mmCIF file of C-alpha atoms in Angstrom:
data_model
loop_
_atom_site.group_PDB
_atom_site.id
_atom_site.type_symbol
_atom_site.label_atom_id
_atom_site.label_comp_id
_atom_site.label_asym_id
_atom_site.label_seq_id
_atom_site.Cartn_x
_atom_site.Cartn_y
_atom_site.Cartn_z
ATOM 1 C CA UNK A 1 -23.272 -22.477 -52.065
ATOM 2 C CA UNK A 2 -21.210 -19.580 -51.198
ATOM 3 C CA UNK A 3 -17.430 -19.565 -51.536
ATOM 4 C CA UNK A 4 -15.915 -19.525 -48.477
ATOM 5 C CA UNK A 5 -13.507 -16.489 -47.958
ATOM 6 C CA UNK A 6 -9.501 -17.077 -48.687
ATOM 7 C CA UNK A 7 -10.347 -19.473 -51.707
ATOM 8 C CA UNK A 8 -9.365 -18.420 -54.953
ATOM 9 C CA UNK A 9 -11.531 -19.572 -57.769
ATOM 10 C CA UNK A 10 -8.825 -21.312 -60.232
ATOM 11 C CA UNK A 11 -7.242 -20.552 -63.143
ATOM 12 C CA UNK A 12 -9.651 -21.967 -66.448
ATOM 13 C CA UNK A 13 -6.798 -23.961 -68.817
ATOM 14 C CA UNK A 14 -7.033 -25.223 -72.205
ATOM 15 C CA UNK A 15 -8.226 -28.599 -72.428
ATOM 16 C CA UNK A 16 -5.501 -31.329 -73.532
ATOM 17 C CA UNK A 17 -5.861 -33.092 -77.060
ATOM 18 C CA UNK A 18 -6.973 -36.558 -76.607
ATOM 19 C CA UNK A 19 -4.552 -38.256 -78.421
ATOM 20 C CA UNK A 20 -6.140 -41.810 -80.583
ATOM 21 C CA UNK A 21 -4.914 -44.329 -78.766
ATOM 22 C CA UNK A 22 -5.197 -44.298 -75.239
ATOM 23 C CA UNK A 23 -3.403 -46.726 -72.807
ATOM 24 C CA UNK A 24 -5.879 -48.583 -70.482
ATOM 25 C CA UNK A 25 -4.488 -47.518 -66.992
ATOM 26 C CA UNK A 26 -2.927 -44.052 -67.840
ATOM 27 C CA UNK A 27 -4.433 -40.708 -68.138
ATOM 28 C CA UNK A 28 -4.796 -38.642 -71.231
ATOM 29 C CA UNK A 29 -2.398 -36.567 -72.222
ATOM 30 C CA UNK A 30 -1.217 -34.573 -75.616
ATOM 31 C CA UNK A 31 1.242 -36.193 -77.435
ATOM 32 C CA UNK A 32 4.642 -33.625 -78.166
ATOM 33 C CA UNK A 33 7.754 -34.038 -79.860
ATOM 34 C CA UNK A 34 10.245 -31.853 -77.389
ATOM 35 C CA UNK A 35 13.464 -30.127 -77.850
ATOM 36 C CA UNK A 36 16.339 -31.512 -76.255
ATOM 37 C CA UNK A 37 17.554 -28.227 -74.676
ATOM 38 C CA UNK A 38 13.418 -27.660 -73.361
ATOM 39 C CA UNK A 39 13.974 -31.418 -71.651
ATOM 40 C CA UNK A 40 16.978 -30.778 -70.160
ATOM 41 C CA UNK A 41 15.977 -28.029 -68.491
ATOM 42 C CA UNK A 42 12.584 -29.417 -67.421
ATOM 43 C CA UNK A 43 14.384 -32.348 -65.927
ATOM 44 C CA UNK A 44 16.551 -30.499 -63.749
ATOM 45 C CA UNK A 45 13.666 -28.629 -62.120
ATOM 46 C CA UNK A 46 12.210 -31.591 -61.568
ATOM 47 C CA UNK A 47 15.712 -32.879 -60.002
ATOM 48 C CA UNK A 48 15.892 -29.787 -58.010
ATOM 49 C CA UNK A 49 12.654 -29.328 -56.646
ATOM 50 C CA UNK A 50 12.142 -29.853 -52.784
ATOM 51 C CA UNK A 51 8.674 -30.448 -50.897
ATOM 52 C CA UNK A 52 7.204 -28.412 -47.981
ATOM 53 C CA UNK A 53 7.898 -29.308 -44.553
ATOM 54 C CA UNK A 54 3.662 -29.190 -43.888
ATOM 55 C CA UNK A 55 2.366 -28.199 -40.408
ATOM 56 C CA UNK A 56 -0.808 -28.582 -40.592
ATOM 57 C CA UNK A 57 -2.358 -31.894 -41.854
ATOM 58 C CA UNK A 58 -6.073 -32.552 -42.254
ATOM 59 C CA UNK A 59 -7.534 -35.625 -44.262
ATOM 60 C CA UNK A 60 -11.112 -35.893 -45.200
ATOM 61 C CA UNK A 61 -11.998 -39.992 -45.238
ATOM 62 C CA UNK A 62 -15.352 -40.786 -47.369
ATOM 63 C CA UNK A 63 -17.496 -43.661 -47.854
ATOM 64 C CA UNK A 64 -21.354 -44.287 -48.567
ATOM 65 C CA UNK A 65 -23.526 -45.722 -46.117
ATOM 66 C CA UNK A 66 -23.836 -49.286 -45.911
ATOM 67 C CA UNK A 67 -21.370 -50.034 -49.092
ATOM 68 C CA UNK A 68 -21.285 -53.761 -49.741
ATOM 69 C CA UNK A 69 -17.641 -53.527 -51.163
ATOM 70 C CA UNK A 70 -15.573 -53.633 -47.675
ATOM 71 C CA UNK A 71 -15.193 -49.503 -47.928
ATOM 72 C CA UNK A 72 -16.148 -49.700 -43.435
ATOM 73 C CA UNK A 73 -12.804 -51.823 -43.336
ATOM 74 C CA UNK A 74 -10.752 -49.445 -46.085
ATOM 75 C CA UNK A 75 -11.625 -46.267 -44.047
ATOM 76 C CA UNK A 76 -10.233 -48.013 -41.120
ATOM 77 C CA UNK A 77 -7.106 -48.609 -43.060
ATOM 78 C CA UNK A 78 -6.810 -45.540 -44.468
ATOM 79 C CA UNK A 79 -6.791 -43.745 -41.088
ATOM 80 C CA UNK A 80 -4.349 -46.387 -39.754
ATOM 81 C CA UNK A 81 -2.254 -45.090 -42.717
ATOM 82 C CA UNK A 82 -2.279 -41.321 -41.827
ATOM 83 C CA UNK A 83 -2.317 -41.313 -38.342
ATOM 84 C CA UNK A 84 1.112 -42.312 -37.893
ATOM 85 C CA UNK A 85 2.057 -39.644 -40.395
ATOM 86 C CA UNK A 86 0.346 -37.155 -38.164
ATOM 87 C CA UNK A 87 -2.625 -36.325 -40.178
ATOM 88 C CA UNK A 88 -6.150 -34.851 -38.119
ATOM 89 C CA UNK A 89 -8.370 -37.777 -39.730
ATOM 90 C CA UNK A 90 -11.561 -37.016 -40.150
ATOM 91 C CA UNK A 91 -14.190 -39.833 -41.412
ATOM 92 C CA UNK A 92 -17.171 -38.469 -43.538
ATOM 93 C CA UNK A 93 -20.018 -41.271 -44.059
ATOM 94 C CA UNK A 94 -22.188 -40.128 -46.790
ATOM 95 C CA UNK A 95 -25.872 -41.232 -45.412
ATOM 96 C CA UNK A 96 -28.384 -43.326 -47.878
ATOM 97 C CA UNK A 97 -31.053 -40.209 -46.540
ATOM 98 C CA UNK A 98 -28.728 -37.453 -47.665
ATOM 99 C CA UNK A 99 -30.654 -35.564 -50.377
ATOM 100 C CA UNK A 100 -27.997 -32.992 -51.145
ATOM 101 C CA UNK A 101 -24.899 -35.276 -50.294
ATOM 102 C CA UNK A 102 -22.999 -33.425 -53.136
ATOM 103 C CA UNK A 103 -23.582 -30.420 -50.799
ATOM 104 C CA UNK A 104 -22.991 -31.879 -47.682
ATOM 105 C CA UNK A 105 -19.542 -32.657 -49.086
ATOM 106 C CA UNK A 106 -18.772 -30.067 -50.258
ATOM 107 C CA UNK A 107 -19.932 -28.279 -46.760
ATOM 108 C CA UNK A 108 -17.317 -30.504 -45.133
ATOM 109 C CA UNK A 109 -14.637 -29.546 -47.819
ATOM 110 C CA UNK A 110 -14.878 -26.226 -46.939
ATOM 111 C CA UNK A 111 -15.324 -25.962 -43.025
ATOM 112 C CA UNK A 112 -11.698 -28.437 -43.174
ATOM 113 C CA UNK A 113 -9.906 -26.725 -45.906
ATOM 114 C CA UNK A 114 -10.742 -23.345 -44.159
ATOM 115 C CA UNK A 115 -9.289 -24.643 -41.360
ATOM 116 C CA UNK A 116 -5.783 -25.149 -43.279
ATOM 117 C CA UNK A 117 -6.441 -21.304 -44.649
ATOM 118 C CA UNK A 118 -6.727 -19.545 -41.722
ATOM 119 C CA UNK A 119 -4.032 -21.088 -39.960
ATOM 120 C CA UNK A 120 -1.941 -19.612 -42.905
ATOM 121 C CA UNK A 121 0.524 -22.836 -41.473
ATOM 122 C CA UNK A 122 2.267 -24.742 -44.573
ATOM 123 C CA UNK A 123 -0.805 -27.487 -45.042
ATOM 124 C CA UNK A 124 -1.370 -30.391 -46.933
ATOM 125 C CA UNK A 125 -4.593 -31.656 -47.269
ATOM 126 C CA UNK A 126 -5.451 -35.246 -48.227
ATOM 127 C CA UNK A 127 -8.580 -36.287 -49.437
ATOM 128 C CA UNK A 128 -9.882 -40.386 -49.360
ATOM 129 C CA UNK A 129 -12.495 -41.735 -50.945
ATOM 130 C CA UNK A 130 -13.372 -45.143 -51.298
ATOM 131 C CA UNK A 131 -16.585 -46.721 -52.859
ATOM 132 C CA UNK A 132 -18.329 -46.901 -56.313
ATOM 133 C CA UNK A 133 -17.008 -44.883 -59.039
ATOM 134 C CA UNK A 134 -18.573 -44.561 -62.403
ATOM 135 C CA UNK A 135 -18.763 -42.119 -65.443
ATOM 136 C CA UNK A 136 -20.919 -39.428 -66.058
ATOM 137 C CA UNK A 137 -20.508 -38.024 -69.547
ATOM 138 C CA UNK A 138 -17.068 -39.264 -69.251
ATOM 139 C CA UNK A 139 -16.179 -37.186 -65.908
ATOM 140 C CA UNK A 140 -15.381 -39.392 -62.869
ATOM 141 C CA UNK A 141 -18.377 -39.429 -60.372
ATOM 142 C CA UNK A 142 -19.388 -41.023 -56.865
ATOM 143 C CA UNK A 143 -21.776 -43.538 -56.479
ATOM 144 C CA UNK A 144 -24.372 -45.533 -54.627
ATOM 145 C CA UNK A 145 -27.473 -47.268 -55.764
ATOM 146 C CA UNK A 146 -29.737 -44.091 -56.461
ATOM 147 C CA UNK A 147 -27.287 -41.109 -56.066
ATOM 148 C CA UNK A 148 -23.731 -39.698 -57.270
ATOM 149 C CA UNK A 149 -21.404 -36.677 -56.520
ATOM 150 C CA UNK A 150 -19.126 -35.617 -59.562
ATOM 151 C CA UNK A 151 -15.841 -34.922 -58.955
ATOM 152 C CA UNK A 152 -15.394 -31.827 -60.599
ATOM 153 C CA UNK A 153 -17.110 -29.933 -58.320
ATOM 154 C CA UNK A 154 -14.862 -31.886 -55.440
ATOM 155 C CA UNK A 155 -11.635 -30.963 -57.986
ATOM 156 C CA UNK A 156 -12.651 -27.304 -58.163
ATOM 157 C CA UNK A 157 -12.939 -26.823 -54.103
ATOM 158 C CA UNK A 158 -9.512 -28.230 -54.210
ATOM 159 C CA UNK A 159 -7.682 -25.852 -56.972
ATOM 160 C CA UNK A 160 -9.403 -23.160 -55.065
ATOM 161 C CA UNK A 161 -7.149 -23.702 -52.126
ATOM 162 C CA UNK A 162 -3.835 -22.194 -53.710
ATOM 163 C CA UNK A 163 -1.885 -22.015 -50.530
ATOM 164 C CA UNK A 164 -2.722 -25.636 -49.407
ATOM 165 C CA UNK A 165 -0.826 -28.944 -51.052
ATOM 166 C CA UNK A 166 -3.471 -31.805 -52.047
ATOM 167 C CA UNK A 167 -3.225 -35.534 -51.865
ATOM 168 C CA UNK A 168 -6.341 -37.245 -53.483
ATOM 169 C CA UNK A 169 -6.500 -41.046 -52.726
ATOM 170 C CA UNK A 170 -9.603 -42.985 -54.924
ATOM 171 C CA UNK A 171 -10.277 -46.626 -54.009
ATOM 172 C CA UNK A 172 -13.006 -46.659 -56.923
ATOM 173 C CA UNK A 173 -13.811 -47.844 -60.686
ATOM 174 C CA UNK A 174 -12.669 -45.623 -63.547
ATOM 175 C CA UNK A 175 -10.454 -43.523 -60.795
ATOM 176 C CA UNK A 176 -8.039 -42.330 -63.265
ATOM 177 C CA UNK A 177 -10.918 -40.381 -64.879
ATOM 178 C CA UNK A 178 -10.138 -37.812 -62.016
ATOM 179 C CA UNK A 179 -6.601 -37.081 -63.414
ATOM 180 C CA UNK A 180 -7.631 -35.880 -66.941
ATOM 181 C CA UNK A 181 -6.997 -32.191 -67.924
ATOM 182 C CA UNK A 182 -4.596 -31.815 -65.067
ATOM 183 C CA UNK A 183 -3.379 -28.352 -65.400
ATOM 184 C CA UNK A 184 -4.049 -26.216 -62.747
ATOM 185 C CA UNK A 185 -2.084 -23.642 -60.329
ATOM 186 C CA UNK A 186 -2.546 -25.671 -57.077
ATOM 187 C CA UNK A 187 -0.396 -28.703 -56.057
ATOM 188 C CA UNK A 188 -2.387 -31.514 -56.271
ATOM 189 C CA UNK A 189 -1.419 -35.339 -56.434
ATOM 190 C CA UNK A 190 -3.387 -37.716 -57.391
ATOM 191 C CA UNK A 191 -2.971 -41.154 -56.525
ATOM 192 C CA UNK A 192 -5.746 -43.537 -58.404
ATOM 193 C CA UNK A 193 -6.781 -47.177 -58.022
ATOM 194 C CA UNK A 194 -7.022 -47.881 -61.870
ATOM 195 C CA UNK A 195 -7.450 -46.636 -65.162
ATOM 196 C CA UNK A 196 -10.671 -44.338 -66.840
ATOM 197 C CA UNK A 197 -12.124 -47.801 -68.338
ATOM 198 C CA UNK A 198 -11.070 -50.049 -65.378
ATOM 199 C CA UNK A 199 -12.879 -52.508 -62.496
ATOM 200 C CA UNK A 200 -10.809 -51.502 -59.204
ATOM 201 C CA UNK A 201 -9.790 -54.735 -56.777
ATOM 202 C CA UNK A 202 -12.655 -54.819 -53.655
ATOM 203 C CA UNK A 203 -12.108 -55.794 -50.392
ATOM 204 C CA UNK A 204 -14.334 -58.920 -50.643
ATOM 205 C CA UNK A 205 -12.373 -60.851 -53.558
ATOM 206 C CA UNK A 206 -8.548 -60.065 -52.901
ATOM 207 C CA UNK A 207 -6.971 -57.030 -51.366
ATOM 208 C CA UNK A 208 -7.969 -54.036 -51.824
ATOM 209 C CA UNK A 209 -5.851 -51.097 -53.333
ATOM 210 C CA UNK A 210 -6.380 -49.186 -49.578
ATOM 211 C CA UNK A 211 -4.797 -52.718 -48.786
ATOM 212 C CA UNK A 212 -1.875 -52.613 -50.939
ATOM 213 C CA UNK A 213 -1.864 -48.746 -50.448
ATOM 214 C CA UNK A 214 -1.340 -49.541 -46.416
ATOM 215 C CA UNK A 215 1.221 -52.484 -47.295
ATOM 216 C CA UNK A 216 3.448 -49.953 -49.320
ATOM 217 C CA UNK A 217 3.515 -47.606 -46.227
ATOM 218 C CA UNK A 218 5.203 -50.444 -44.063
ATOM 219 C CA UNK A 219 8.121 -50.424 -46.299
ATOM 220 C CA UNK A 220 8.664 -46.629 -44.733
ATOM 221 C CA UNK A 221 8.995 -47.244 -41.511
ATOM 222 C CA UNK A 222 12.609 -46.571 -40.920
ATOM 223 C CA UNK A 223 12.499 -43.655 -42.694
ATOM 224 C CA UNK A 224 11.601 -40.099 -41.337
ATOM 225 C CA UNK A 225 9.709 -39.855 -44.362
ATOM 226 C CA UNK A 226 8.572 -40.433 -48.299
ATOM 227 C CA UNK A 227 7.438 -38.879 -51.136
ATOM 228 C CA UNK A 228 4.114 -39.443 -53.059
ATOM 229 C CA UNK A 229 6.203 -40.832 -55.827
ATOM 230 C CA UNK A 230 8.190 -43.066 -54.049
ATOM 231 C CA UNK A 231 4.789 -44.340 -52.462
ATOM 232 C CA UNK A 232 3.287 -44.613 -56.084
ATOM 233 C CA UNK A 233 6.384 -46.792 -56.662
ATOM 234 C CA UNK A 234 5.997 -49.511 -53.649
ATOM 235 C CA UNK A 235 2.786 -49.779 -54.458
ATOM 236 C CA UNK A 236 3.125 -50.274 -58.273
ATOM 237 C CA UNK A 237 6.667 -52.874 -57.290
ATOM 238 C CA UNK A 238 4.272 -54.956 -55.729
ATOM 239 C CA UNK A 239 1.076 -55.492 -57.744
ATOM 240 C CA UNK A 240 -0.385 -58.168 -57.587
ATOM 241 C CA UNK A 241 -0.607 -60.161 -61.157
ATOM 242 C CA UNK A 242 -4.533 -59.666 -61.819
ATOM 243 C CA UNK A 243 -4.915 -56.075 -60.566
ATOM 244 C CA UNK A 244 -4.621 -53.011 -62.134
ATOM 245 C CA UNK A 245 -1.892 -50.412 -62.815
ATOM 246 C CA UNK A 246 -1.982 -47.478 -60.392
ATOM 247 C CA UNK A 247 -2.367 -44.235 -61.954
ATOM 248 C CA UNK A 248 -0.682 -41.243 -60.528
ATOM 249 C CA UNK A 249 -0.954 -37.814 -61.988
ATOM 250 C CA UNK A 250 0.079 -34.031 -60.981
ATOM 251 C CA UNK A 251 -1.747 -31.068 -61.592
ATOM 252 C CA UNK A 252 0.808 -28.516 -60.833
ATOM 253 C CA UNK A 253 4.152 -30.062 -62.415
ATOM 254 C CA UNK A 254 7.325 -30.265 -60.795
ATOM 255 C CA UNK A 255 6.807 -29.548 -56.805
ATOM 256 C CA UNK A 256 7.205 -32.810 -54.678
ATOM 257 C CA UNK A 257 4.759 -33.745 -51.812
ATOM 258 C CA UNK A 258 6.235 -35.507 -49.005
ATOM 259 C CA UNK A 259 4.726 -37.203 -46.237
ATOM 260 C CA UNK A 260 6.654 -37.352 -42.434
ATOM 261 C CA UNK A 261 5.675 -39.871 -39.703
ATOM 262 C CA UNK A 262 4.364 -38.327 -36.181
ATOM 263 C CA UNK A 263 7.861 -40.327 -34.870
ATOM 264 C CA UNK A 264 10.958 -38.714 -35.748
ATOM 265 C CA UNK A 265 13.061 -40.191 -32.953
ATOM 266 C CA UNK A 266 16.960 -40.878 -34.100
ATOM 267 C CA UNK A 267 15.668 -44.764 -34.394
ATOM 268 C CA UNK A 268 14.339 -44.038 -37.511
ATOM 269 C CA UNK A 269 17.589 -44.582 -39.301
ATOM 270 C CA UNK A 270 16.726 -44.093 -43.949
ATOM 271 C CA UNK A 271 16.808 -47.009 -45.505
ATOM 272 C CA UNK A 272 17.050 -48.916 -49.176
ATOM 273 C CA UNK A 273 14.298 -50.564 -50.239
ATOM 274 C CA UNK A 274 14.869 -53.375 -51.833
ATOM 275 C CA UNK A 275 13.294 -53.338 -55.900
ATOM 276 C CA UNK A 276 12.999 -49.418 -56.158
ATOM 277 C CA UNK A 277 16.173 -49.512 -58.365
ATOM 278 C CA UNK A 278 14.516 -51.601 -60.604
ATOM 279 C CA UNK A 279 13.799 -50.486 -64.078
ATOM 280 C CA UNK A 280 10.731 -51.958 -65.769
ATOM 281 C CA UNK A 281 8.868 -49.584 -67.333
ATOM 282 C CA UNK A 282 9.031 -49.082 -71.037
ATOM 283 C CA UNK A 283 8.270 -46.022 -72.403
ATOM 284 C CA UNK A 284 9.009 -43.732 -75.730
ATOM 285 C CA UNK A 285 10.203 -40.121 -76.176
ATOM 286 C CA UNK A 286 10.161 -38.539 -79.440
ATOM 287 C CA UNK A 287 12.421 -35.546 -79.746
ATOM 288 C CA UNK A 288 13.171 -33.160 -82.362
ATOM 289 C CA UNK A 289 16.217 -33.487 -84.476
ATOM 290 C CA UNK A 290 18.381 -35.959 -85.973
ATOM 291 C CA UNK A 291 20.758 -38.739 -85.289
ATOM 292 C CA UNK A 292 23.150 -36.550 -83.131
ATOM 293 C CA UNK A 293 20.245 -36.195 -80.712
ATOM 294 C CA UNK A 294 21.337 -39.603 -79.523
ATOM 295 C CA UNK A 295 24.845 -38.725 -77.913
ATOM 296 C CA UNK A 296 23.064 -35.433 -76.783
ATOM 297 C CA UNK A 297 20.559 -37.085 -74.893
ATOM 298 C CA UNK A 298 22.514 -39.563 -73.622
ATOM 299 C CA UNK A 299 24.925 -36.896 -72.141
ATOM 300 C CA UNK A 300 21.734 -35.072 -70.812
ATOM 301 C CA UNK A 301 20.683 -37.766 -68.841
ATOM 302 C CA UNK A 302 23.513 -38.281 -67.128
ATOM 303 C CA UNK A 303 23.243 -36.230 -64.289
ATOM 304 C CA UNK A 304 20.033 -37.002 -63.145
ATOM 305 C CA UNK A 305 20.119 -38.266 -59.606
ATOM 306 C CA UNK A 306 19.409 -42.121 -59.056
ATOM 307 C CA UNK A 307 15.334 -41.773 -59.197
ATOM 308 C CA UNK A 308 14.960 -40.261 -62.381
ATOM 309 C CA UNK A 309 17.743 -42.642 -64.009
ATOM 310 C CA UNK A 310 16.617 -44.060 -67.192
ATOM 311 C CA UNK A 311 18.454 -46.646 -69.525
ATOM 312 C CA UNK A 312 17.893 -45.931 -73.370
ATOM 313 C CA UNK A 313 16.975 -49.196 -75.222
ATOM 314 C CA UNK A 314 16.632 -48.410 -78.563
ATOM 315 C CA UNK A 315 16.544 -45.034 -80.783
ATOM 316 C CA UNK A 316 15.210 -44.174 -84.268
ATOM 317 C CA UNK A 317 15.349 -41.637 -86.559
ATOM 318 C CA UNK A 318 12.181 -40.487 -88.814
ATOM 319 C CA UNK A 319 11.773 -37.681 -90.985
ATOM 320 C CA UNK A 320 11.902 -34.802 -88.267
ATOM 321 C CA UNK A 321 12.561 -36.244 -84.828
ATOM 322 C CA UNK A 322 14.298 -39.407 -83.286
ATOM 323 C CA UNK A 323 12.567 -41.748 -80.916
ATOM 324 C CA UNK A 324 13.821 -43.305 -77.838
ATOM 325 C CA UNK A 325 12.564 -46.988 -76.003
ATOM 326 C CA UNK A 326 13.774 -46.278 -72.788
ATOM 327 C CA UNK A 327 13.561 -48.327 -69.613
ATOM 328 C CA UNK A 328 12.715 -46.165 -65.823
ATOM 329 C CA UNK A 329 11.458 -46.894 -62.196
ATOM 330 C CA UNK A 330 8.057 -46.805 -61.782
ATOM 331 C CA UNK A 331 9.082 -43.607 -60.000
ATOM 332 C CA UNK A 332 11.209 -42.068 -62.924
ATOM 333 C CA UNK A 333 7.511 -42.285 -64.403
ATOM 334 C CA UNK A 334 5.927 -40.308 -62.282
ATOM 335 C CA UNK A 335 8.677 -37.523 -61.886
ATOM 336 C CA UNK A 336 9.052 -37.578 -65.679
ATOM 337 C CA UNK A 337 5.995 -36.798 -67.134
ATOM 338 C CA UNK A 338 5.481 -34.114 -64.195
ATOM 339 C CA UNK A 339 6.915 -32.410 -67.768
ATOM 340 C CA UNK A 340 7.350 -34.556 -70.363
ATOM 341 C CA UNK A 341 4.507 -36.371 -72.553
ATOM 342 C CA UNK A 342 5.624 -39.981 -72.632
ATOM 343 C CA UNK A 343 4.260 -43.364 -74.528
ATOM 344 C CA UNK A 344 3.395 -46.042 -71.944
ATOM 345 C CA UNK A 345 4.876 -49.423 -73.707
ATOM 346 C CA UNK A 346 4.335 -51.855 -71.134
ATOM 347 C CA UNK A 347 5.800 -53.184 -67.838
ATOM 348 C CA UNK A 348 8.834 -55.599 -68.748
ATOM 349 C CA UNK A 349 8.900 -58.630 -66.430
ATOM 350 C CA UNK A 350 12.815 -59.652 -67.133
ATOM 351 C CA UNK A 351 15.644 -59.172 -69.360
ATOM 352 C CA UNK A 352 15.415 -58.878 -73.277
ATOM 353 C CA UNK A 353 13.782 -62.180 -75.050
ATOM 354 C CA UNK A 354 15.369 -61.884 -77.812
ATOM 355 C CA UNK A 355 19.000 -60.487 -77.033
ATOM 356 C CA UNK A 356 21.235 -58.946 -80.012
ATOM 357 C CA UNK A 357 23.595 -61.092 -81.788
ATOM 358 C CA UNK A 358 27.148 -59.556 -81.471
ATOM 359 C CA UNK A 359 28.404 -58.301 -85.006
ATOM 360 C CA UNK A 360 32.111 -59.982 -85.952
ATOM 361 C CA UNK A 361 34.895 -57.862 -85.966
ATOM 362 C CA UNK A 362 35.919 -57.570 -89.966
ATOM 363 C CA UNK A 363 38.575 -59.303 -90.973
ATOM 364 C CA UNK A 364 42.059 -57.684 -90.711
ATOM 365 C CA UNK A 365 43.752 -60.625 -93.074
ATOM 366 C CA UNK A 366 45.706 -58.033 -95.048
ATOM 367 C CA UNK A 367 45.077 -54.705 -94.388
ATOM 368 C CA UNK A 368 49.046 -53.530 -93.888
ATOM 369 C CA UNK A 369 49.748 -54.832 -97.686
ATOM 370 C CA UNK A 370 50.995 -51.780 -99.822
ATOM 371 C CA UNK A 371 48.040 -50.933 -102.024
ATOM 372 C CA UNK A 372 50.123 -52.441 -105.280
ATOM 373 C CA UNK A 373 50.036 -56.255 -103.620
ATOM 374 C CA UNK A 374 46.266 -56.182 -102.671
ATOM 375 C CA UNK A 375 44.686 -58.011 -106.222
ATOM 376 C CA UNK A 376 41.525 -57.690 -107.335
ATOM 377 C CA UNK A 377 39.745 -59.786 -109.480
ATOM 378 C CA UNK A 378 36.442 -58.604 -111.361
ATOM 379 C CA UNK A 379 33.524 -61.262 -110.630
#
C-alpha cells in the first residue's frame, strides 16, 4: 500500500534490553541506575509540561464480526465514552469475508488520519480496539478464529502521523505487548487492558475493562476535563480484586494528553476525587552515589506538584548506588517513568504490617559528671 502524502515514515530506535525478570502486568523496559541531577531535571519537565488544546478529534472503534466476547456491547460503550468528549466516532467492523482485513484497516487508518493532516488543526486521534488478542512471535496481534492483523503495522501508521497526538485503547489478551520498545517521535498513549502474558476480563463473566474504562470517565463529569493519566488512575483505584493491572505506557516521554468534554458550560465546576491522593504503589529507584543521595533526593522531591508526590519508604546503600522503596499514586507511576526506569514492587493494600519499633533514647544518668568522677571498671 502506498503511503499516503503528509506522513512521515518514523524514526527506527534501538531496541530496549529486556531486563530478566519481568513483572506480569508491566511493559519491558531497561533497567538504569540514574544521576540525581539527570532526575531532577527530568522530573521537572515532566512537572512542567502542558497538553494541546486538540481541535480536531477522530476515533477509529474496531471489532471482528460476530465476536462471542460482548465486543458489539464494548463498541457501544466506547462511543458513549468519546462522544461526550467530542470525538467524530467512527465504528470499523472487521467482516469474517475480509481477505485482506489487515489492509482494509489500514485503508481506514489512513483515509481518517489524513483527515487530521490536512486540516493541519491541533488533532488527537484515538484508536479502540476490542476483541481477541494473541502473540505472534511475541508481537501483539488481532484475532478471530482463522485470521489476525499485527499491530506493528497499525503502530507504524500511527508514528507516521508526527503532527497528530494518539490515544490507543486495547480491550484484548496480552495488550501490554503493544507498549514494548516505546520510543518513538510521535505522542502516543497507550492505555492497555492487561499485561504481555495476561487473560483480559470479557464482557460475559464480569465487567469488562471498556466497562471499568466507561465507569472511570463518570468520575469526570464536573470537570472541564482530564488527562490520560489521571484516567489510567480511576481506572487502576478501582479494580476490581480478580482483574488485571492496567498497563499504560508513552512513546514520546513527557507531553501530556488531555481529553475535554463537548460541555464546557460554567456548571462544570473541577472537582476532588476522592482516592487519587492515595499512595499505593511500591516501587524502587536505584541512583548513583552514596548515602548523601538520601537528603539530596529527598530535597529534590520536594517540589513536585501533588500528582507526582512520592513518599520514600526505605533506602539502601550498595557498592555504587543507593536504592529507594518508595510509595506513589497510580498516577505518579505513569508520569514517572514517562523518564525514569522504575521496579514495580507491588500494590500495598494498607499501612505497614510490620511497623518499626521506636529506638530508646540513651540514657542521660550522668553525662554532666566531670570526666574524673565517671569510674570505670574493667569486666
Amino acid at each position: 500500500m502506498s503511503q499516503l502524502p503528509g506522513l512521515k515514515s518514523p524514526t527506527k530506535q534501538p531496541a530496549a534490553a529486556s531486563p530478566s525478570t519481568i513483572p506480569i502486568s508491566f511493559p519491558t523496559k531497561p533497567v538504569s541506575t540514574r544521576k540525581l541531577p539527570d532526575l531532577e531535571a527530568a522530573l521537572k519537565k515532566v512537572a512542567s509540561a502542558r497538553s494541546k488544546f486538540h481541535v480536531r478529534k477522530i476515533g477509529i472503534l474496531i471489532r471482528w464480526e460476530n465476536d462471542e466476547t460482548g465486543t458489539e456491547n464494548d463498541m457501544v460503550t466506547m462511543e458513549s465514552i468519546l462522544k461526550p468528549l467530542g470525538v467524530q466516532c467512527n465504528r470499523f467492523v472487521i467482516p469474517n469475508s475480509d481477505k485482506t482485513p489487515a489492509w482494509s484497516l489500514q485503508e481506514n487508518l489512513n483515509k481518517l488520519l489524513g483527515q487530521c493532516i490536512r486540516s493541519s488543526l491541533p488533532s488527537l486521534f484515538i484508536f479502540f480496539y476490542a476483541g481477541h488478542g494473541g502473540l505472534h512471535d511475541d508481537a501483539l496481534c488481532f484475532t478471530s478464529r482463522h485470521k489476525r492483523i499485527l499491530w506493528r503495522s497499525i503502530r507504524g501508521t500511527l508514528e507516521s502521523a508526527q503532527s497528530v497526538d494518539s490515544l490507543v485503547i486495547l480491550d484484548c489478551c496480552h495488550a501490554a505487548a503493544a507498549a514494548r520498545q516505546p520510543n518513538s517521535t510521535t505522542n502516543i498513549h497507550i492505555i492497555a487492558a492487561c499485561g504481555v502474558h495476561e487473560i483480559a476480563s470479557v464482557r460475559s463473566n464480569t465487567a469488562s475493562f471498556t466497562q471499568r474504562l466507561f465507569r472511570a470517565v463518570q468520575k469526570f463529569k464536573n470537570q472541564q476535563n482530564f488527562t490520560t493519566a489521571e484516567w489510567y488512575q480511576q481506572v487502576q483505584v478501582e479494580k476490581p480484586k480478580h482483574a488485571p493491572h492496567a498497563v499504560f505506557e508513552t512513546f514520546s516521554g513527557t507531553r501530556a494528553i488531555s481529553l475535554s468534554f463537548s460541555d464546557t458550560s460554567r456548571s462544570r465546576l473541577p472537582r476532588s476525587l476522592s482516592g487519587l491522593s492515595q499512595k499505593h504503589v511500591l516501587v524502587k529507584l536505584t541512583l548513583e552515589g552514596q548515602r548523601d543521595a538520601v537528603d539530596s533526593f529527598s530535597k529534590a522531591i520536594c517540589s513536585l506538584p501533588p500528582n507526582m508526590k512520592v513518599e520514600i519508604c526505605n533506602a539502601f546503600e550498595t557498592d555504587a548506588s543507593v536504592f529507594f522503596i518508595l510509595q506513589m499514586s497510580w498516577e505518579g507511576w505513569v508520569l514517572w517513568t514517562s523518564v525514569v526506569h522504575l521496579d514495580f514492587v507491588g500494590v500495598t493494600l494498607g499501612p505497614d504490617l510490620l511497623p518499626r519499633k521506636a529506638i530508646p533514647p540513651a540514657s542521660a544518668s550522668g553525662e554532666n559528671l566531670p570526666p574524673e568522677d565517671l569510674s570505670f571498671k574493667e569486666a
